[in-house]
Structure formats: C-alpha cells, structure tokens
Amino acid sequence: MIEMKGIVKHFGTLRALDRVSLDVYDGEKVVIIGPSGSGKSTLLRSINSLEWIDAGTIRVDGYDIHDTKTDINKIREEIGMVFQSFNLFPHKTVMENLTLAQRVVRKRSKAESIRIASDLLEKVGIREKANQYSTNLSGGQQQRVAIARALAMQPRLMLFDEPTSALDPEMIGEVLDVMVKLAKEGMTMVVVTHEMGFAREVADRVLFMDEGKIIEQGDPEHFFSNPSHERTRQFMDQIIQ
Amino acid sequence: MVEIKKQADDTTKHVTIDVGDGVAIPSKKDRGLFTAWRVAFFGAIAIIAGLVISSPDPYWDILKFVPDGILVTFQVTVESILLALLIGLFTGLGRISKNPLINGIASLYVEVIRGIPLLVQLFYLYFALGRIVNMPPMTSAILAMSICYGAYMGEIFRAGIQSIPDGQMEAARSLGMSSSQAMFHVILPQAFKTILPPVGNEFVALLKDSSLVSILAVSDLLRRGREFAAESFDYFETYTMVALIYLLITLFLSKLISIMEDRIGIENE
C-alpha cells in the first residue's frame, strides 16, 4: 500500500531522514518507535505529503505522490491522520468536525454525513457529546473525536502521530482502546508511539528509528526479548521503565 | 536534535492583535479608561445640550444644519470599510501566498499605499487621475479611502490568518480539503474572531479620516460645518459643534465594538 524509497529530508543542515525506505502492506499495522528527533514523525508526515521531501519516491496505492499529475487531495482522502495535538476545529461542534470534510470533500448529503458521523461517535464512545464544542472536551475525548473525524472519510490507511503523547496518563487507555478496536477490524495503520503495550497487542512490525535511519525492525517480541543493536536496547530500557 | 512538533496546547492558543489608530476601546478591566469614556461621552452630550439651550442662535441652527452631513459621513465610512474588507481579504491572502508574483504584488501594494498620506491619495485619485477618468467626488472619495484602508486591512487579515495554529491547516488538508477549501471552512472563520477588534478599530479610524473627503466637495459632516461657517462667520461655534459630534460618534462606536468583543469572548468560553 505504501512504498517509500530513499527518502531524504533536511531541516536546514540537519538530516532528518537519511535514505529511508519502507513498505507497508494492505492491512499491516506498523509501529514506529525512537527517541525524539529521530525522524519518525517526519517520516509519517511525508506519507501524506504534509512534509515535503528532498529526495526519494513515495507511492501510495501505486500513485507517486510527488508526481504533478497526481491529485494530492484525492490521495489524502484515503489517508486518515491523527495528530498529537488533536487539531480539532474549535469553531465547530463535534458533529460538525466529523461532517465538514464529508460534505466538502466527499460531497455527501447532510443526512448521510450525519448518519456516518453518529455511527462513528457511537463507536468511539462519545455520542452524547455530538453537539458540544471540542474545547469543552477532555484530551482523551478530543483525541477520540479526532480519530472519528479521520474515519468519517472512510480512509484505507490511518496514520497516528504520537496520538497519546499529549494526554494525561489516565486518558491514554481510552484512546488506545479505540485504536486497538480499529486494528482488529483490519485497518492498515502506521503509528508513531512509545506505547509498547499497544505495539505488543496489535503491531505486525515495529521499527526503531534513530538519527533519521531505521536501525532495526521486527515483531514486537523481538524488541522485548533480544534487540540486536545496542542503541535499541538502551532505548527499550528507557521506555519500559 | 530538532523534531518539528506542535505543542499540545496549540488549539487553545488565543491571540489578540493590537492595532491602535482608532480610539481606545473601553474595556471593563481598564477602570481608568472606562471612567474617561463616561466622562467624555456624557460630558459631550451635556455640553451640546447646554450650548443649544443657553444660546439657540447659532448652536441650534448648526445642529439642524449638519445631520445631512452625518449621514454622508456614515455612507462614506460604511461603503469604504466594506470595500476595504474585500480588498484586505485578497491582500492578506496574497501576502501569505507562496506564489512569488501574487505575494510580490500584494506586498508592493501594501508598502506603496502605506507610504503615501491619505490626503495625497485623495488628491491624486480625484484631481490627477480625474483628468483621465472622470469620477463623481463621492466615488473618488470612497475608492481612495478603501484602497488606502484595504492595505491596512490586508495586514490585519494576514496577521489574523497567521495567528491560527498550523495544525488547523494540516488537519484540514489531511482530510483531503484543497487549500482554498481549508482556508474558507477552517482558517478564515477562526481568524474572523481574532481580527474583529482591530477591524472595529480601523472602522473608527476610517470614520475620522473620512473628514478628509470634505475637500473633494463631498458634503460630509465637516463640509456641512464649513458651509455653515462660511455663511454665518460663526467659526468658533460651528467647529466646536462639529468636533463634539465627531467625538460622540466615535465614542459611541468604540463602545459598540467593545460590547461586540465581550459577546465574542463569552462565545469562546
């Protein structure tokens, strides 16, 4: 579903991504871990072209996303994205957050978009907040709304950029539960997170990144039992504590 | 190591833009200004009433003579501000455009217009360009005022749009919206709340500057005063009344704006 080859990205003189290649298959759940500044968020954001890359190719569903003939908006319709800081639209109610893009981008009728949105709010357990403004919601609730908003477009792929990092500890569980449910339904997912419990439960593959490179990859158990690189071992020790 | 990351509290960030060339807008928190507003407003009313009652000739005659001018002043102000908002919106969008040509034109417009006094622009449009395109004074006046204020509005729109966290645009784009859809549905509605106070301020400033159009033979409040004074030679009395009426109008408008701001503040809670 995603084929990335030789991705290079600089921030000034800093090489944020250093010839990274990554393939993600239909239905696969990939978790990316790594210290802050390792390039994992940049890699994720380059998949739907929120981050412009300096070199390399990215294909999503066979379409080269940097080809001028490719309509990036069409590609993005199929890629849901969840941000660390939720990024809900504060001037709209929860329901309007979910229906806006459905109506504007997917051109669905009002009734249909509300029906889809209601089902999704039910699914993320937040149906009763439909008419509230997002600023009145807790962080965990906001992030669940953000997930529902992305799902309302009925994407084929979901990207999660540290979805629980901005949350108070007691709210992390409710968001991870929704993500696990989604994974069990077969959604293709790429998740940047440090939640190893989540990785262990759903990930088909875990990637460890450092200094713009993928250092090591394998199934979650491999990372818990015997990571082969010293740096991976140090990082695992830190986050498992 | 740098990782480009957005802070969690991005979405709740609240920005106010301070542009102060209208009148100070009284806020309940600022006791001193609030009191000054009341003293000035009710004082002006009291003085006008006192003058009219104590010596109806010429004050009552002046008061009967100028209302037509007040209407013209409002007409010039409202029409100019609406046109200026439209120009300002496109200028603001142009100023943040990544297209170098569009950005260049918008920036040049802002720089040039802000560098020329409004009075000179009025003269230029009416007398200099008037030799090529013949426009009625009212049209020239409104056009010059809105071109001038459009440049200031452009900067307000730019600042308002830029005050919205990047995450909003990213979220909208990640849902498949085009940049203009995102701008229209997500960014501008939010920016609107931020720019309302400075726009209100510009409105008051424009109303005051509209007195400049009296030189183009537009019968605004000041022009009507001049006409009255020219016939009666009551210069002192006439301009005292004109000044007090301007003061009343701007004080009244600034109060209106502060009430509007409070309303928006409550909605945001």
Short mmCIF file of N, CA, C and O in Angstrom, two decimals, chain A residues 100-178:
data_model
loop_
_atom_site.label_atom_id
_atom_site.label_comp_id
_atom_site.label_asym_id
_atom_site.label_seq_id
_atom_site.Cartn_x
_atom_site.Cartn_y
_atom_site.Cartn_z
N LEU A 100 -17.82 18.05 8.27
CA LEU A 100 -17.30 19.08 7.36
C LEU A 100 -16.64 18.51 6.10
O LEU A 100 -17.05 18.80 4.98
N ALA A 101 -15.62 17.68 6.32
CA ALA A 101 -14.88 17.16 5.15
C ALA A 101 -15.73 16.18 4.34
O ALA A 101 -15.62 16.11 3.12
N GLN A 102 -16.61 15.47 5.03
CA GLN A 102 -17.51 14.56 4.29
C GLN A 102 -18.33 15.34 3.28
O GLN A 102 -18.55 14.90 2.15
N ARG A 103 -18.80 16.51 3.70
CA ARG A 103 -19.67 17.30 2.83
C ARG A 103 -18.86 18.02 1.77
O ARG A 103 -19.20 18.00 0.60
N VAL A 104 -17.75 18.66 2.21
CA VAL A 104 -16.97 19.49 1.30
C VAL A 104 -16.15 18.65 0.32
O VAL A 104 -16.08 18.96 -0.86
N VAL A 105 -15.55 17.58 0.84
CA VAL A 105 -14.64 16.80 0.01
C VAL A 105 -15.36 15.62 -0.63
O VAL A 105 -15.28 15.41 -1.84
N ARG A 106 -16.08 14.85 0.18
CA ARG A 106 -16.76 13.66 -0.36
C ARG A 106 -18.11 13.99 -1.00
O ARG A 106 -18.75 13.14 -1.59
N LYS A 107 -18.57 15.23 -0.81
CA LYS A 107 -19.85 15.69 -1.38
C LYS A 107 -21.03 14.83 -0.93
O LYS A 107 -21.93 14.56 -1.73
N ARG A 108 -20.98 14.38 0.30
CA ARG A 108 -22.12 13.61 0.79
C ARG A 108 -23.23 14.54 1.21
O ARG A 108 -23.00 15.69 1.56
N SER A 109 -24.45 14.00 1.25
CA SER A 109 -25.59 14.79 1.70
C SER A 109 -25.45 15.02 3.20
O SER A 109 -24.72 14.31 3.89
N LYS A 110 -26.18 16.02 3.69
CA LYS A 110 -26.14 16.32 5.11
C LYS A 110 -26.58 15.10 5.93
O LYS A 110 -25.93 14.70 6.89
N ALA A 111 -27.71 14.51 5.50
CA ALA A 111 -28.25 13.37 6.25
C ALA A 111 -27.26 12.21 6.29
O ALA A 111 -27.01 11.62 7.35
N GLU A 112 -26.67 11.93 5.15
CA GLU A 112 -25.74 10.80 5.11
C GLU A 112 -24.51 11.06 5.97
O GLU A 112 -24.07 10.18 6.71
N SER A 113 -23.98 12.28 5.88
CA SER A 113 -22.76 12.56 6.65
C SER A 113 -23.06 12.52 8.16
O SER A 113 -22.22 12.07 8.94
N ILE A 114 -24.26 12.96 8.54
CA ILE A 114 -24.60 12.90 9.97
C ILE A 114 -24.77 11.44 10.41
O ILE A 114 -24.34 11.06 11.50
N ARG A 115 -25.35 10.63 9.53
CA ARG A 115 -25.54 9.22 9.89
C ARG A 115 -24.17 8.54 10.10
O ARG A 115 -23.94 7.86 11.11
N ILE A 116 -23.26 8.77 9.16
CA ILE A 116 -21.92 8.17 9.28
C ILE A 116 -21.22 8.69 10.54
O ILE A 116 -20.63 7.93 11.29
N ALA A 117 -21.34 10.00 10.76
CA ALA A 117 -20.68 10.61 11.93
C ALA A 117 -21.25 10.03 13.23
O ALA A 117 -20.51 9.71 14.15
N SER A 118 -22.57 9.88 13.29
CA SER A 118 -23.19 9.37 14.52
C SER A 118 -22.71 7.95 14.82
O SER A 118 -22.40 7.63 15.96
N ASP A 119 -22.66 7.13 13.78
CA ASP A 119 -22.18 5.76 13.99
C ASP A 119 -20.76 5.76 14.54
O ASP A 119 -20.43 4.98 15.44
N LEU A 120 -19.92 6.66 14.00
CA LEU A 120 -18.52 6.68 14.44
C LEU A 120 -18.39 7.22 15.86
O LEU A 120 -17.57 6.73 16.64
N LEU A 121 -19.20 8.23 16.19
CA LEU A 121 -19.15 8.75 17.56
C LEU A 121 -19.58 7.68 18.55
O LEU A 121 -19.03 7.55 19.64
N GLU A 122 -20.57 6.89 18.13
CA GLU A 122 -21.01 5.75 18.94
C GLU A 122 -19.83 4.79 19.16
O GLU A 122 -19.54 4.37 20.27
N LYS A 123 -19.13 4.54 18.07
CA LYS A 123 -18.02 3.59 18.08
C LYS A 123 -16.90 4.03 19.02
O LYS A 123 -16.31 3.21 19.72
N VAL A 124 -16.61 5.35 19.02
CA VAL A 124 -15.53 5.82 19.90
C VAL A 124 -16.08 6.22 21.28
O VAL A 124 -15.37 6.79 22.10
N GLY A 125 -17.38 5.93 21.50
CA GLY A 125 -17.97 6.10 22.83
C GLY A 125 -18.18 7.54 23.25
O GLY A 125 -17.99 7.90 24.41
N ILE A 126 -18.59 8.40 22.30
CA ILE A 126 -18.67 9.81 22.64
C ILE A 126 -19.90 10.45 22.00
O ILE A 126 -19.99 11.65 21.80
N ARG A 127 -20.90 9.59 21.73
CA ARG A 127 -22.12 10.01 21.05
C ARG A 127 -22.79 11.19 21.75
O ARG A 127 -23.29 12.11 21.11
N GLU A 128 -22.77 11.18 23.09
CA GLU A 128 -23.52 12.20 23.84
C GLU A 128 -22.90 13.59 23.74
O GLU A 128 -23.53 14.58 24.10
N LYS A 129 -21.67 13.68 23.21
CA LYS A 129 -21.01 14.99 23.13
C LYS A 129 -21.16 15.63 21.75
O LYS A 129 -20.53 16.66 21.46
N ALA A 130 -21.98 15.04 20.90
CA ALA A 130 -22.05 15.45 19.49
C ALA A 130 -22.25 16.95 19.29
O ALA A 130 -21.66 17.54 18.39
N ASN A 131 -23.04 17.57 20.15
CA ASN A 131 -23.35 18.98 19.92
C ASN A 131 -22.51 19.95 20.75
O ASN A 131 -22.78 21.14 20.77
N GLN A 132 -21.50 19.42 21.41
CA GLN A 132 -20.62 20.29 22.19
C GLN A 132 -19.48 20.80 21.31
O GLN A 132 -19.17 20.23 20.27
N TYR A 133 -18.86 21.89 21.78
CA TYR A 133 -17.65 22.36 21.12
C TYR A 133 -16.47 21.60 21.69
O TYR A 133 -16.45 21.25 22.87
N SER A 134 -15.48 21.38 20.82
CA SER A 134 -14.38 20.50 21.20
C SER A 134 -13.60 21.02 22.40
O SER A 134 -13.02 20.24 23.15
N THR A 135 -13.62 22.34 22.60
CA THR A 135 -12.83 22.90 23.70
C THR A 135 -13.39 22.49 25.06
O THR A 135 -12.72 22.60 26.07
N ASN A 136 -14.65 22.01 25.09
CA ASN A 136 -15.23 21.58 26.37
C ASN A 136 -14.92 20.12 26.68
O ASN A 136 -15.37 19.61 27.69
N LEU A 137 -14.18 19.46 25.80
CA LEU A 137 -13.92 18.03 25.98
C LEU A 137 -12.55 17.81 26.62
O LEU A 137 -11.65 18.63 26.47
N SER A 138 -12.42 16.68 27.30
CA SER A 138 -11.11 16.33 27.85
C SER A 138 -10.19 15.92 26.70
O SER A 138 -10.65 15.67 25.58
N GLY A 139 -8.91 15.86 26.97
CA GLY A 139 -7.93 15.48 25.93
C GLY A 139 -8.24 14.13 25.31
O GLY A 139 -8.20 13.97 24.09
N GLY A 140 -8.57 13.17 26.17
CA GLY A 140 -8.87 11.83 25.67
C GLY A 140 -10.09 11.84 24.75
O GLY A 140 -10.10 11.19 23.70
N GLN A 141 -11.10 12.60 25.17
CA GLN A 141 -12.31 12.71 24.34
C GLN A 141 -12.00 13.39 23.01
O GLN A 141 -12.45 12.96 21.95
N GLN A 142 -11.18 14.47 23.09
CA GLN A 142 -10.83 15.19 21.86
C GLN A 142 -10.10 14.27 20.88
O GLN A 142 -10.37 14.29 19.68
N GLN A 143 -9.19 13.46 21.41
CA GLN A 143 -8.45 12.60 20.51
C GLN A 143 -9.35 11.52 19.91
O GLN A 143 -9.19 11.15 18.75
N ARG A 144 -10.33 11.06 20.67
CA ARG A 144 -11.27 10.07 20.11
C ARG A 144 -12.11 10.71 19.02
O ARG A 144 -12.41 10.08 18.01
N VAL A 145 -12.49 11.97 19.24
CA VAL A 145 -13.23 12.69 18.19
C VAL A 145 -12.34 12.83 16.94
O VAL A 145 -12.80 12.63 15.81
N ALA A 146 -11.06 13.14 17.17
CA ALA A 146 -10.14 13.31 16.04
C ALA A 146 -10.02 12.00 15.24
O ALA A 146 -9.97 12.03 14.01
N ILE A 147 -10.00 10.88 15.95
CA ILE A 147 -9.93 9.58 15.25
C ILE A 147 -11.21 9.37 14.45
O ILE A 147 -11.18 9.00 13.27
N ALA A 148 -12.35 9.67 15.09
CA ALA A 148 -13.64 9.51 14.40
C ALA A 148 -13.71 10.43 13.18
O ALA A 148 -14.23 10.04 12.13
N ARG A 149 -13.18 11.65 13.31
CA ARG A 149 -13.20 12.60 12.20
C ARG A 149 -12.43 12.03 11.00
O ARG A 149 -12.88 12.14 9.85
N ALA A 150 -11.26 11.45 11.29
CA ALA A 150 -10.47 10.86 10.21
C ALA A 150 -11.20 9.67 9.60
O ALA A 150 -11.24 9.50 8.38
N LEU A 151 -11.85 8.86 10.46
CA LEU A 151 -12.54 7.67 9.96
C LEU A 151 -13.78 8.01 9.13
O LEU A 151 -14.20 7.24 8.28
N ALA A 152 -14.35 9.18 9.39
CA ALA A 152 -15.56 9.58 8.67
C ALA A 152 -15.33 9.68 7.17
O ALA A 152 -16.26 9.58 6.38
N MET A 153 -14.08 9.88 6.78
CA MET A 153 -13.76 9.93 5.35
C MET A 153 -13.64 8.53 4.77
O MET A 153 -13.39 8.35 3.59
N GLN A 154 -13.79 7.52 5.63
CA GLN A 154 -13.63 6.11 5.26
C GLN A 154 -12.31 5.87 4.54
O GLN A 154 -12.28 5.39 3.40
N PRO A 155 -11.23 6.19 5.24
CA PRO A 155 -9.90 6.04 4.64
C PRO A 155 -9.49 4.56 4.58
O PRO A 155 -10.05 3.74 5.28
N ARG A 156 -8.50 4.29 3.75
CA ARG A 156 -8.00 2.92 3.65
C ARG A 156 -6.74 2.76 4.48
O ARG A 156 -6.22 1.65 4.63
N LEU A 157 -6.22 3.88 4.97
CA LEU A 157 -4.97 3.84 5.72
C LEU A 157 -5.07 4.89 6.82
O LEU A 157 -5.59 5.98 6.59
N MET A 158 -4.60 4.59 8.00
CA MET A 158 -4.62 5.56 9.10
C MET A 158 -3.21 5.80 9.61
O MET A 158 -2.47 4.85 9.89
N LEU A 159 -2.85 7.08 9.73
CA LEU A 159 -1.56 7.46 10.30
C LEU A 159 -1.80 8.08 11.67
O LEU A 159 -2.68 8.92 11.84
N PHE A 160 -1.01 7.68 12.64
CA PHE A 160 -1.13 8.23 14.00
C PHE A 160 0.21 8.81 14.41
O PHE A 160 1.21 8.10 14.47
N ASP A 161 0.23 10.12 14.68
CA ASP A 161 1.48 10.79 15.06
C ASP A 161 1.48 11.04 16.57
O ASP A 161 0.93 12.03 17.02
N GLU A 162 2.07 10.14 17.30
CA GLU A 162 2.11 10.21 18.78
C GLU A 162 0.74 10.58 19.36
O GLU A 162 0.60 11.60 20.06
N PRO A 163 -0.27 9.76 19.10
CA PRO A 163 -1.63 10.14 19.47
C PRO A 163 -1.87 10.27 20.97
O PRO A 163 -2.84 10.93 21.37
N THR A 164 -1.03 9.67 21.79
CA THR A 164 -1.29 9.72 23.23
C THR A 164 -0.27 10.57 23.99
O THR A 164 -0.36 10.70 25.21
N SER A 165 0.69 11.17 23.27
CA SER A 165 1.78 11.87 23.97
C SER A 165 1.33 13.13 24.70
O SER A 165 1.96 13.57 25.65
N ALA A 166 0.22 13.74 24.23
CA ALA A 166 -0.23 14.99 24.85
C ALA A 166 -1.30 14.73 25.91
O ALA A 166 -1.90 15.67 26.42
N LEU A 167 -1.54 13.46 26.21
CA LEU A 167 -2.65 13.14 27.11
C LEU A 167 -2.19 12.87 28.54
O LEU A 167 -1.08 12.39 28.76
N ASP A 168 -3.06 13.19 29.48
CA ASP A 168 -2.81 12.79 30.86
C ASP A 168 -2.84 11.26 30.92
O ASP A 168 -3.62 10.63 30.18
N PRO A 169 -2.04 10.68 31.82
CA PRO A 169 -1.93 9.22 31.85
C PRO A 169 -3.27 8.48 31.92
O PRO A 169 -3.45 7.46 31.26
N GLU A 170 -4.22 9.03 32.68
CA GLU A 170 -5.47 8.28 32.85
C GLU A 170 -6.33 8.28 31.59
O GLU A 170 -7.33 7.57 31.52
N MET A 171 -5.94 9.08 30.60
CA MET A 171 -6.76 9.15 29.39
C MET A 171 -6.16 8.36 28.24
O MET A 171 -6.77 8.23 27.17
N ILE A 172 -4.94 7.87 28.45
CA ILE A 172 -4.26 7.17 27.35
C ILE A 172 -5.02 5.90 26.98
O ILE A 172 -5.21 5.60 25.80
N GLY A 173 -5.51 5.20 28.02
CA GLY A 173 -6.20 3.92 27.80
C GLY A 173 -7.38 4.02 26.86
O GLY A 173 -7.51 3.23 25.92
N GLU A 174 -8.22 5.05 27.07
CA GLU A 174 -9.44 5.17 26.26
C GLU A 174 -9.13 5.37 24.77
O GLU A 174 -9.86 4.91 23.90
N VAL A 175 -8.02 6.08 24.51
CA VAL A 175 -7.64 6.31 23.11
C VAL A 175 -7.04 5.03 22.51
O VAL A 175 -7.38 4.63 21.39
N LEU A 176 -6.19 4.36 23.30
CA LEU A 176 -5.57 3.12 22.79
C LEU A 176 -6.63 2.06 22.53
O LEU A 176 -6.55 1.31 21.56
N ASP A 177 -7.68 2.03 23.39
CA ASP A 177 -8.75 1.05 23.18
C ASP A 177 -9.39 1.22 21.81
O ASP A 177 -9.66 0.25 21.11
N VAL A 178 -9.63 2.49 21.45
CA VAL A 178 -10.23 2.76 20.15
C VAL A 178 -9.30 2.31 19.03
O VAL A 178 -9.72 1.70 18.03
#
